[in-house]
Short mmCIF file of N, CA and C in Angstrom, two decimals:
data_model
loop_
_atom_site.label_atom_id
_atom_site.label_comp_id
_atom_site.label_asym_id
_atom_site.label_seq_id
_atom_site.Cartn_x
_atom_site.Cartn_y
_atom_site.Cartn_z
N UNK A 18 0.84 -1.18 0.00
CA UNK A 18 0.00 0.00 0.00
C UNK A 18 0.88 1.24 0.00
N UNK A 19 0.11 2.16 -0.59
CA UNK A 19 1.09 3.50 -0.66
C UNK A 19 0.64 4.20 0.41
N UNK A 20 1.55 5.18 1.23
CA UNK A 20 1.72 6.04 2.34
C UNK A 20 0.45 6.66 2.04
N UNK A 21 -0.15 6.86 2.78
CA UNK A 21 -1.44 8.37 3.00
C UNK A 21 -1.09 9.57 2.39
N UNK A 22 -1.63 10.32 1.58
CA UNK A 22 -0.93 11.57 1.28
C UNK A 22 -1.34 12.67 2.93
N UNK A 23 -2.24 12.09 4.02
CA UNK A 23 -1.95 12.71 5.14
C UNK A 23 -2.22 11.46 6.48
N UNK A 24 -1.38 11.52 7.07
CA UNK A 24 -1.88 10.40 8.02
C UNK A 24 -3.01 11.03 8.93
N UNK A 25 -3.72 12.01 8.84
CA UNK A 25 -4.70 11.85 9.99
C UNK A 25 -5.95 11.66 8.98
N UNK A 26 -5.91 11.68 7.74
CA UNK A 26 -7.06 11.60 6.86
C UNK A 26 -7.83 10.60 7.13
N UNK A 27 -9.54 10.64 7.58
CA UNK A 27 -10.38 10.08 7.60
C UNK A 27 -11.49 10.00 6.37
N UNK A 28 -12.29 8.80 6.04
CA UNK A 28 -13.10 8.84 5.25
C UNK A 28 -14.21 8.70 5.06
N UNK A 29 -15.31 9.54 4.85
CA UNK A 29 -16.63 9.68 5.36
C UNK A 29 -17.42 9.42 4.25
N UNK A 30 -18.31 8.48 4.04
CA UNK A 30 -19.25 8.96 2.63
C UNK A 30 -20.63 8.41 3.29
N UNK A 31 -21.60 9.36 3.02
CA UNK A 31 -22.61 9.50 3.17
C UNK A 31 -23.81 8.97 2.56
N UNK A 32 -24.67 8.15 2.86
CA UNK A 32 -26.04 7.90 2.07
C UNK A 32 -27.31 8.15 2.26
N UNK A 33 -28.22 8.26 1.28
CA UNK A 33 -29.63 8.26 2.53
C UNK A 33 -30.38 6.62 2.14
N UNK A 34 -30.97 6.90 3.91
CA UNK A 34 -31.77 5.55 3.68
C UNK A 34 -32.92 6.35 4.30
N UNK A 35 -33.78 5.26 3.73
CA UNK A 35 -35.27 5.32 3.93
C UNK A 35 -35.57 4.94 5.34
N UNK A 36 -35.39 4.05 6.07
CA UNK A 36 -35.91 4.18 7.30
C UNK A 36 -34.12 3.80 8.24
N UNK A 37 -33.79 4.23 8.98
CA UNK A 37 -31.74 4.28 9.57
C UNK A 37 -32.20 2.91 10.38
N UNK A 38 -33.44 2.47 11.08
CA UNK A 38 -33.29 1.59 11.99
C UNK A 38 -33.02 -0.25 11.53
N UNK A 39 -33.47 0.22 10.16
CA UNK A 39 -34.22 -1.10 9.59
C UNK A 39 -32.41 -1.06 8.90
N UNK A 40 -32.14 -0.11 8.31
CA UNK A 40 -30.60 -0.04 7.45
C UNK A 40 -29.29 -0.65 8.85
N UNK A 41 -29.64 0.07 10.01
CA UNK A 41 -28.55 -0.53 10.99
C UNK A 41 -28.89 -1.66 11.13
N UNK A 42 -30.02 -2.09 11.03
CA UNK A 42 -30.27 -3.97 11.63
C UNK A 42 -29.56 -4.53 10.04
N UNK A 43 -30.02 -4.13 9.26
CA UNK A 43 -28.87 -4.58 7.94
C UNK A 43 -27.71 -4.95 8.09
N UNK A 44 -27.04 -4.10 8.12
CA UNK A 44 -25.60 -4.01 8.06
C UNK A 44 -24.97 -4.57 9.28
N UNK A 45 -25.31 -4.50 10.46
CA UNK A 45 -24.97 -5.44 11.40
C UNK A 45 -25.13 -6.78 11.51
N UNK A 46 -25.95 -7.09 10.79
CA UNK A 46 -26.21 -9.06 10.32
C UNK A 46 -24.89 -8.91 9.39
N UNK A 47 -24.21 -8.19 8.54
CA UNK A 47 -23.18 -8.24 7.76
C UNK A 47 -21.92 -8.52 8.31
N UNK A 48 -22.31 -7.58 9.88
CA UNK A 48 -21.06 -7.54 10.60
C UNK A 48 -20.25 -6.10 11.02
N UNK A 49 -21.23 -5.29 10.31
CA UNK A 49 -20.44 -3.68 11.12
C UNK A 49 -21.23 -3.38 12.05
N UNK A 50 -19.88 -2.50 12.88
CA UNK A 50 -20.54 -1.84 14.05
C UNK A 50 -20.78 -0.24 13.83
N UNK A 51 -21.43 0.55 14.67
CA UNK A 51 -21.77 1.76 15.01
C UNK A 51 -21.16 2.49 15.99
N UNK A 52 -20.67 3.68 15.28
CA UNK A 52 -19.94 4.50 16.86
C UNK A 52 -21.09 5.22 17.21
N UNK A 53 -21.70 5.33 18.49
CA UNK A 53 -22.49 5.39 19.17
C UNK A 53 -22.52 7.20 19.62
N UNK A 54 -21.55 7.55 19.63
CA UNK A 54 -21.19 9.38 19.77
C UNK A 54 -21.52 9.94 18.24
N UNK A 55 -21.66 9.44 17.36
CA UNK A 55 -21.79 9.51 16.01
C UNK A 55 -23.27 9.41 15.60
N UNK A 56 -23.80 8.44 16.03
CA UNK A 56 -25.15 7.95 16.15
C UNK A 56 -26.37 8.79 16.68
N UNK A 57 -27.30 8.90 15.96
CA UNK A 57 -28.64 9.38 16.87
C UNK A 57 -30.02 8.85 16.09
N UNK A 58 -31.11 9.27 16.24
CA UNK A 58 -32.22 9.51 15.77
C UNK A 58 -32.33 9.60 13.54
N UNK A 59 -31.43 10.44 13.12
CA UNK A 59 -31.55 10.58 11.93
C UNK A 59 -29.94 9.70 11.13
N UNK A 60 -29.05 9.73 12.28
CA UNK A 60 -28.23 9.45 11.59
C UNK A 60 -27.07 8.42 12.13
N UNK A 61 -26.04 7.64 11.36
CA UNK A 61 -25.79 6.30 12.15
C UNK A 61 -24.40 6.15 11.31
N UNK A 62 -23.25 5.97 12.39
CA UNK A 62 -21.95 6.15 11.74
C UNK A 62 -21.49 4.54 11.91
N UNK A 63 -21.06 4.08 10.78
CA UNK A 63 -20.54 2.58 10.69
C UNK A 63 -19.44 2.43 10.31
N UNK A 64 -18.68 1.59 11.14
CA UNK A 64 -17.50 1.25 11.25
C UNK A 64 -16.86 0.56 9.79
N UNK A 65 -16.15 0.99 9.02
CA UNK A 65 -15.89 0.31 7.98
C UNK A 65 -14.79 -0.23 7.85
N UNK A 66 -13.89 0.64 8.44
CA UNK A 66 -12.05 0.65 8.43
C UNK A 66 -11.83 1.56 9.94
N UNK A 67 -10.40 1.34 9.65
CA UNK A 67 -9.85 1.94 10.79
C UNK A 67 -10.31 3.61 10.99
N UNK A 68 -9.93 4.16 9.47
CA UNK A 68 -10.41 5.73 9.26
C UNK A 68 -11.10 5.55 8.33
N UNK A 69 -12.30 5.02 7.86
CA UNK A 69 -12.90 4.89 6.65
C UNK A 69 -14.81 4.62 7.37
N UNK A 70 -15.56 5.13 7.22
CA UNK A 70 -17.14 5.30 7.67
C UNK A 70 -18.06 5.49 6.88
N UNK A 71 -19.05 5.10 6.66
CA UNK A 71 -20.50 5.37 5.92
C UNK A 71 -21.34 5.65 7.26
N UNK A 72 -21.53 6.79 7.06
CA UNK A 72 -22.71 7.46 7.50
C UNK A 72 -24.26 7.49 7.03
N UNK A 73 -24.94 6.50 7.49
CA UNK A 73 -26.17 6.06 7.22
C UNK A 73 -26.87 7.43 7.39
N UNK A 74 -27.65 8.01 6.52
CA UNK A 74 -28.82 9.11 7.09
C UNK A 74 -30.09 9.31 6.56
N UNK A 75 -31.20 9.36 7.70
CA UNK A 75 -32.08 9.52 6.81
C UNK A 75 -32.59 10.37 5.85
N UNK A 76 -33.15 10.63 4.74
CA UNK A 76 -33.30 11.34 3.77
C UNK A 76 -33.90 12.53 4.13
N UNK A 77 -34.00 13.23 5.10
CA UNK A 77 -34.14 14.24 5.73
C UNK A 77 -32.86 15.05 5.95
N UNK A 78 -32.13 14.22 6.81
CA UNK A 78 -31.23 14.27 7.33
C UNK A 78 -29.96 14.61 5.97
N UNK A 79 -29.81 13.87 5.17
CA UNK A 79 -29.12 13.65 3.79
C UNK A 79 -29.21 15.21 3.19
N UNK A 80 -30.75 15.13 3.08
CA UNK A 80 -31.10 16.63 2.36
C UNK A 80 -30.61 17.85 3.03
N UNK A 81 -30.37 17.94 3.89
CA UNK A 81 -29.74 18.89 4.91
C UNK A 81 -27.68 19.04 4.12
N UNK A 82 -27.55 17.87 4.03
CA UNK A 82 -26.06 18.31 3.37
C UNK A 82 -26.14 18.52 1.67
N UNK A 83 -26.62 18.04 1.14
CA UNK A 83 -26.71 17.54 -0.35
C UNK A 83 -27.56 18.88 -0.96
N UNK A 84 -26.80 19.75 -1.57
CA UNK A 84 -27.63 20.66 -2.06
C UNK A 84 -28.14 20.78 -3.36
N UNK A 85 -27.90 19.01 -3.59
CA UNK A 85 -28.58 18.58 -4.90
C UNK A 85 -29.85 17.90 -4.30
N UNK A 86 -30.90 17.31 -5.71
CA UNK A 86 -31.86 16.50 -5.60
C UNK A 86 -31.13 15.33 -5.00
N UNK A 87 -32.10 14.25 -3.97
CA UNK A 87 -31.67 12.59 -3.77
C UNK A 87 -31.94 11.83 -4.98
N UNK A 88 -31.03 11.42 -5.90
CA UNK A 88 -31.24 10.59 -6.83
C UNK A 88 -32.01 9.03 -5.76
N UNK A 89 -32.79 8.57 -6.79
CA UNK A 89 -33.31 7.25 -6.21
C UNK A 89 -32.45 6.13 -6.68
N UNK A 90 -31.32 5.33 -6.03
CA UNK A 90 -30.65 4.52 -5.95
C UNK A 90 -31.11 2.72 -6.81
N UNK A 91 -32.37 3.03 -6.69
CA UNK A 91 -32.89 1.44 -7.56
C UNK A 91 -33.20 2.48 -9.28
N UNK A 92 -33.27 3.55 -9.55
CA UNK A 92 -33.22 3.57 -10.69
C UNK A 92 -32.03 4.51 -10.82
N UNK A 93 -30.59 4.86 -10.52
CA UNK A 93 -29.41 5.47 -10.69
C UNK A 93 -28.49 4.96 -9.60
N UNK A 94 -27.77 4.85 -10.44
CA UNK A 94 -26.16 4.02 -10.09
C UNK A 94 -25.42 6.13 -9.60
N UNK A 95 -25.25 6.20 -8.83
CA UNK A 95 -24.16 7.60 -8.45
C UNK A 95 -22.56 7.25 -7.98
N UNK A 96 -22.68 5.51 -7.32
CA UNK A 96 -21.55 5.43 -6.62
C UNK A 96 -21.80 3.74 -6.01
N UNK A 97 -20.54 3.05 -6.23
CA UNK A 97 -20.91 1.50 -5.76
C UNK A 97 -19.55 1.51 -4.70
N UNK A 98 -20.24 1.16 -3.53
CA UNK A 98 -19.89 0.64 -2.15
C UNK A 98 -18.90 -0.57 -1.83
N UNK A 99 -17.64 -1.03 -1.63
CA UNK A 99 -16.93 -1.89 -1.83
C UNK A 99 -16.13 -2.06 -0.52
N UNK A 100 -16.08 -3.24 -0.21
CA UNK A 100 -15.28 -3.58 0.86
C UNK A 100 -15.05 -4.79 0.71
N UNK A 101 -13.45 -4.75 1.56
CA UNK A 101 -12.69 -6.13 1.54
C UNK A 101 -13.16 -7.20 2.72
N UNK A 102 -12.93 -8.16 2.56
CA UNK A 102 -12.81 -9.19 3.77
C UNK A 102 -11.21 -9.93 3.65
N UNK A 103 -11.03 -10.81 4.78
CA UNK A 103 -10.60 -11.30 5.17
C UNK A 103 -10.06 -12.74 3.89
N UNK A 104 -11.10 -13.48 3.82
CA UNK A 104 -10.97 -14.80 2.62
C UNK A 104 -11.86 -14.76 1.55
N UNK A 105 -11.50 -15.60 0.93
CA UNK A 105 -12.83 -15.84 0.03
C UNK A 105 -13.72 -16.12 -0.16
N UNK A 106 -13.69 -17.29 1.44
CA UNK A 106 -15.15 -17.51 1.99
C UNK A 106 -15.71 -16.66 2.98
N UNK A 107 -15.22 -15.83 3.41
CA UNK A 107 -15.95 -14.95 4.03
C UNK A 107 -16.79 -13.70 2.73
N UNK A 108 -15.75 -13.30 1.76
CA UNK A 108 -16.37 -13.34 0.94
C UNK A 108 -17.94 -13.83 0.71
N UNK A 109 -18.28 -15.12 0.36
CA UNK A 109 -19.15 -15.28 0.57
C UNK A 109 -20.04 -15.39 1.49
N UNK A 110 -19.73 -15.74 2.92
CA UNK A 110 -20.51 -15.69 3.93
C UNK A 110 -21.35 -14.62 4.09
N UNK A 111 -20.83 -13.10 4.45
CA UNK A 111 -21.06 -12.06 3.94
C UNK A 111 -21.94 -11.67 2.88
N UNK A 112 -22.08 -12.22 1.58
CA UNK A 112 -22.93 -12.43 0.37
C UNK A 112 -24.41 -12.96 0.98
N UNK A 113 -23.97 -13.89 1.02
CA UNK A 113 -24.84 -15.16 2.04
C UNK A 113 -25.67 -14.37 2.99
N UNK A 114 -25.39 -13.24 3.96
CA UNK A 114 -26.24 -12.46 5.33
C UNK A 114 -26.37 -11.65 4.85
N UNK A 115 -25.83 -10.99 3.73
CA UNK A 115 -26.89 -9.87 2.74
C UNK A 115 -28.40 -10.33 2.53
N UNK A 116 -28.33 -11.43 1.69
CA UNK A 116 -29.11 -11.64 0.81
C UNK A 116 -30.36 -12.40 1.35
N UNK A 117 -29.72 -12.78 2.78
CA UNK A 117 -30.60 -13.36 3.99
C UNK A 117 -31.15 -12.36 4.77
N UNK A 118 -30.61 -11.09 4.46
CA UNK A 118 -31.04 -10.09 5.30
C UNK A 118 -32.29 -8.91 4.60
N UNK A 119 -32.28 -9.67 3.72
CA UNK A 119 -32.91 -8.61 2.81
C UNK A 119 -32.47 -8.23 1.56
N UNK A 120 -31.05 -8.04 1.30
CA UNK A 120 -30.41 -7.26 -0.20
C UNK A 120 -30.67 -8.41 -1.21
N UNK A 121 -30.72 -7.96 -2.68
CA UNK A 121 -30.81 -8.41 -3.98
C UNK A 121 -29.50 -8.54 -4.49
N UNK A 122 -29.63 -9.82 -4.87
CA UNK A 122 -27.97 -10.28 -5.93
C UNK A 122 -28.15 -9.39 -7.03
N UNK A 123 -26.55 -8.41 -7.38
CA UNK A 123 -26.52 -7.70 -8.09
C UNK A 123 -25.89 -8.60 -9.11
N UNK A 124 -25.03 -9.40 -9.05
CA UNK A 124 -24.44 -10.38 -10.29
C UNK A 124 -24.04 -11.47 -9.57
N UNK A 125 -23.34 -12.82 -9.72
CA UNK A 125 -22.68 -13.27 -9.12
C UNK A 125 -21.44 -13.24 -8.85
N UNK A 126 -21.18 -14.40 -8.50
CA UNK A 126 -19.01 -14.49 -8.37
C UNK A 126 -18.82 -13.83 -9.41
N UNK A 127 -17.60 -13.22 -8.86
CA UNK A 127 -16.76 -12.75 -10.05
C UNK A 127 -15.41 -13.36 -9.18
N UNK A 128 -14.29 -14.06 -10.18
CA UNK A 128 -13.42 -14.92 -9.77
C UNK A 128 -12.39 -14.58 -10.76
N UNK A 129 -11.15 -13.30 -10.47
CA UNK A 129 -10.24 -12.99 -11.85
C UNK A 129 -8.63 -13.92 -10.60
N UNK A 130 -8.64 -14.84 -9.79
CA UNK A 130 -7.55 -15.54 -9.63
C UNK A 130 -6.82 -14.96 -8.46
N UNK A 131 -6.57 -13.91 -8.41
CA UNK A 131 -6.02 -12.39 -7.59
C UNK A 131 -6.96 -12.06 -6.53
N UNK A 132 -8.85 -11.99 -7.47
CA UNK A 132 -9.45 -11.10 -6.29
C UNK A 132 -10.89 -11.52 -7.11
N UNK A 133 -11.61 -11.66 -5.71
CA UNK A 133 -13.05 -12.94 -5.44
C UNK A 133 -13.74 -11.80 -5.06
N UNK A 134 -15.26 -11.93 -5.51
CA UNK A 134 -15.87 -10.80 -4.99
C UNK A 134 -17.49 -11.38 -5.63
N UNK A 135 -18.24 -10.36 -4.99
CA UNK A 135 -19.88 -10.43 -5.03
C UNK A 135 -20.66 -9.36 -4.86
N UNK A 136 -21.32 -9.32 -5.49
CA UNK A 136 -22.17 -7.68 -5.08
C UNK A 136 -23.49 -7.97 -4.88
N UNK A 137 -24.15 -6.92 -4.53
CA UNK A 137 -25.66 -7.23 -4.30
C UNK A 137 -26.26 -5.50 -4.22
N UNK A 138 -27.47 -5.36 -3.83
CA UNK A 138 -27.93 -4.15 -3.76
C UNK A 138 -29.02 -4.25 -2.42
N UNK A 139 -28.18 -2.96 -1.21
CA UNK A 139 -28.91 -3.16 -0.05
C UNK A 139 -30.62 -2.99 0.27
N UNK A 140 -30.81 -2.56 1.10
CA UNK A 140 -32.41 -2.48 1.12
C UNK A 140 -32.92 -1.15 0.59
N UNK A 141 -32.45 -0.36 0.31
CA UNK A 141 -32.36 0.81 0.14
C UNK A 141 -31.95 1.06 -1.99
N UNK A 142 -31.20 0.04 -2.01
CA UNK A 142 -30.85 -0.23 -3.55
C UNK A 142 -29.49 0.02 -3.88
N UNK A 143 -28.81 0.71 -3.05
CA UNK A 143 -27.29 1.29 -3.13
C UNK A 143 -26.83 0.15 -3.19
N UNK A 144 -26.11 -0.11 -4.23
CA UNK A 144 -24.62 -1.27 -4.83
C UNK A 144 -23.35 -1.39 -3.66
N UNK A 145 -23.56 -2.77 -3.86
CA UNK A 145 -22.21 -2.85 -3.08
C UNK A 145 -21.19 -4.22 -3.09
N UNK A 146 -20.48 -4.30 -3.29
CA UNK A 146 -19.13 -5.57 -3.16
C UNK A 146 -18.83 -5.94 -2.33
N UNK A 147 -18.70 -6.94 -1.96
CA UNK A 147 -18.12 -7.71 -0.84
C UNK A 147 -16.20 -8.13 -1.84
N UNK A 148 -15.46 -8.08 -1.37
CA UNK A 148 -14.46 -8.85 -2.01
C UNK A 148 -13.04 -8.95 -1.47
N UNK A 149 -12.21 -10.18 -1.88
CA UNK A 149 -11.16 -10.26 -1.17
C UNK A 149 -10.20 -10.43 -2.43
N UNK A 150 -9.01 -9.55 -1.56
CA UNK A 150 -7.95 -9.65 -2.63
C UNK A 150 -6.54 -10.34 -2.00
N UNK A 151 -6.20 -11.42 -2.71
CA UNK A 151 -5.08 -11.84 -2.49
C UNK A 151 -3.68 -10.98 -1.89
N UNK A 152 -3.30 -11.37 -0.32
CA UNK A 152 -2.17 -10.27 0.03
C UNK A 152 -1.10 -9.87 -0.92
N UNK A 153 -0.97 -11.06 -1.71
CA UNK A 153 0.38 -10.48 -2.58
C UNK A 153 0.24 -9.54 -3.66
N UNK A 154 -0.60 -9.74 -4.22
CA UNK A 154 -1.72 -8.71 -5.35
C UNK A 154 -1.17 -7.85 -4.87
N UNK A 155 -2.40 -7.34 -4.06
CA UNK A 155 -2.12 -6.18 -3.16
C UNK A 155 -0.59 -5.51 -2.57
N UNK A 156 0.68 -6.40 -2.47
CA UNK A 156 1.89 -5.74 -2.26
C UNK A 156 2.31 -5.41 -3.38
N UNK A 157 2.39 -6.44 -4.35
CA UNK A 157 2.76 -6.21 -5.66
C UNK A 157 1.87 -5.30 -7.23
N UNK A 158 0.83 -5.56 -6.62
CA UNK A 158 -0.11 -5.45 -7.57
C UNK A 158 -0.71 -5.86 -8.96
N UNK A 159 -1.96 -6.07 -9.08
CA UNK A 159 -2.33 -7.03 -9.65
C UNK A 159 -1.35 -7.90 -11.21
N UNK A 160 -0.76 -6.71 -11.84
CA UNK A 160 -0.12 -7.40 -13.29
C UNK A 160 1.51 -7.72 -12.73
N UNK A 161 2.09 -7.78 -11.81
CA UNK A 161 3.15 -8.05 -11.07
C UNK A 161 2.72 -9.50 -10.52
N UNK A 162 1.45 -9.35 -9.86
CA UNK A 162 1.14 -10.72 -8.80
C UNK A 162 1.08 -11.58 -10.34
N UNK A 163 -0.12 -11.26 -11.29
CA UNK A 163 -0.08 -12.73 -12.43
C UNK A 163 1.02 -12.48 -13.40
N UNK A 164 1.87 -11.51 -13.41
CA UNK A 164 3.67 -11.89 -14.22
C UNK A 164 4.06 -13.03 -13.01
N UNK A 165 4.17 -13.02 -11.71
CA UNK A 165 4.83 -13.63 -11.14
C UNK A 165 3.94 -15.54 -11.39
N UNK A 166 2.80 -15.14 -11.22
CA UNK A 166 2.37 -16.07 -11.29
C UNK A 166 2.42 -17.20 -12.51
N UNK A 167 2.18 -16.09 -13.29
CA UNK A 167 2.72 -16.71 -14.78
C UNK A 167 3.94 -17.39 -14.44
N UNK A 168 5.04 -16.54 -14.23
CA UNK A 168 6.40 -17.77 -14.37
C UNK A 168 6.81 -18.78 -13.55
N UNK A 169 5.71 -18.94 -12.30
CA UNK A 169 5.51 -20.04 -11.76
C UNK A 169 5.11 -21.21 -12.13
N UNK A 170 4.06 -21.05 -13.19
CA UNK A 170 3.57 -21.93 -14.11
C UNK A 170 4.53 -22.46 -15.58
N UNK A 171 5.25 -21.52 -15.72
CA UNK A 171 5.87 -21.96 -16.63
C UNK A 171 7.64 -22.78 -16.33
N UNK A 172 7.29 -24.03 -16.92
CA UNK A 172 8.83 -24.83 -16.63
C UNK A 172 9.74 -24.19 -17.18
N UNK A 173 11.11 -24.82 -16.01
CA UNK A 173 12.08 -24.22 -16.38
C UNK A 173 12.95 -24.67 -17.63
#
């Protein structure tokens, strides 16, 4: 990974949902938590990363920052939601308590060797990935990890 261009940089992105109580019982069957000083009545801060948060809000609440119209999310794509796990089967597990929880399969597996992933669309309709990427990928990056891989495969 490359250095932060600031190390105290945090990352906030914002959505609206239609009802925050029914969206936190969501996302917690997924497996995130809520900072609770962050949290109230309209609006609900979820743990994503260390410095990285989606701020659940309700569309009240949303409209208050957004000094545009709320596009409606089941008929406009604005922005797709992505996060890593751990394996590949968590990967799916994850997929699996979406889709048990309520969200719609947006496609299936996608499997490029490097990096496993799944999407779906939450209750609300906002896109999102579940996916895991191989550690070495990730040090090396992806056309480094399959050069290397390549000449593993190939005899000497």
């Amino acid at each position: 990974m490359t250095t932060p261009a600031h190390a105290g940089r945090m990352l906030f992105v914002s959505i609206p949902v239609t009802d925050l109580e029914r969206s936190k019982a969501f996302f917690e069957k997924l497996g995130f938590g809520f900072n609770p000083k962050f949290t109230d009545e309209s609006s609900a801060c979820m743990l994503v990363g260390e410095h990285a948060f989606v701020m659940l809000l309700d569309r009240e609440k949303f409209a208050e920052y957004s000094k545009l119209p709320i596009a409606d999310p089941t008929t406009h794509a604005l922005a797709l939601y992505s996060f890593g796990v751990s394996s590949r089967a968590e990967v799916d597990t994850v997929s699996a308590a979406a889709l048990a929880a309520g969200a719609t399969e947006a496609d299936g597996a996608e499997d490029y060797g490097f990096m496993y992933s799944r999407s779906f669309f939450d209750l609300d309709g906002h896109g999102w990935q579940v996916m895991w990427m191989d550690p070495a990928a990730v040090e090396q990056g992806p056309e480094a990890f399959a050069a290397a891989a390549q000449d593993a495969d190939t005899p000497a």
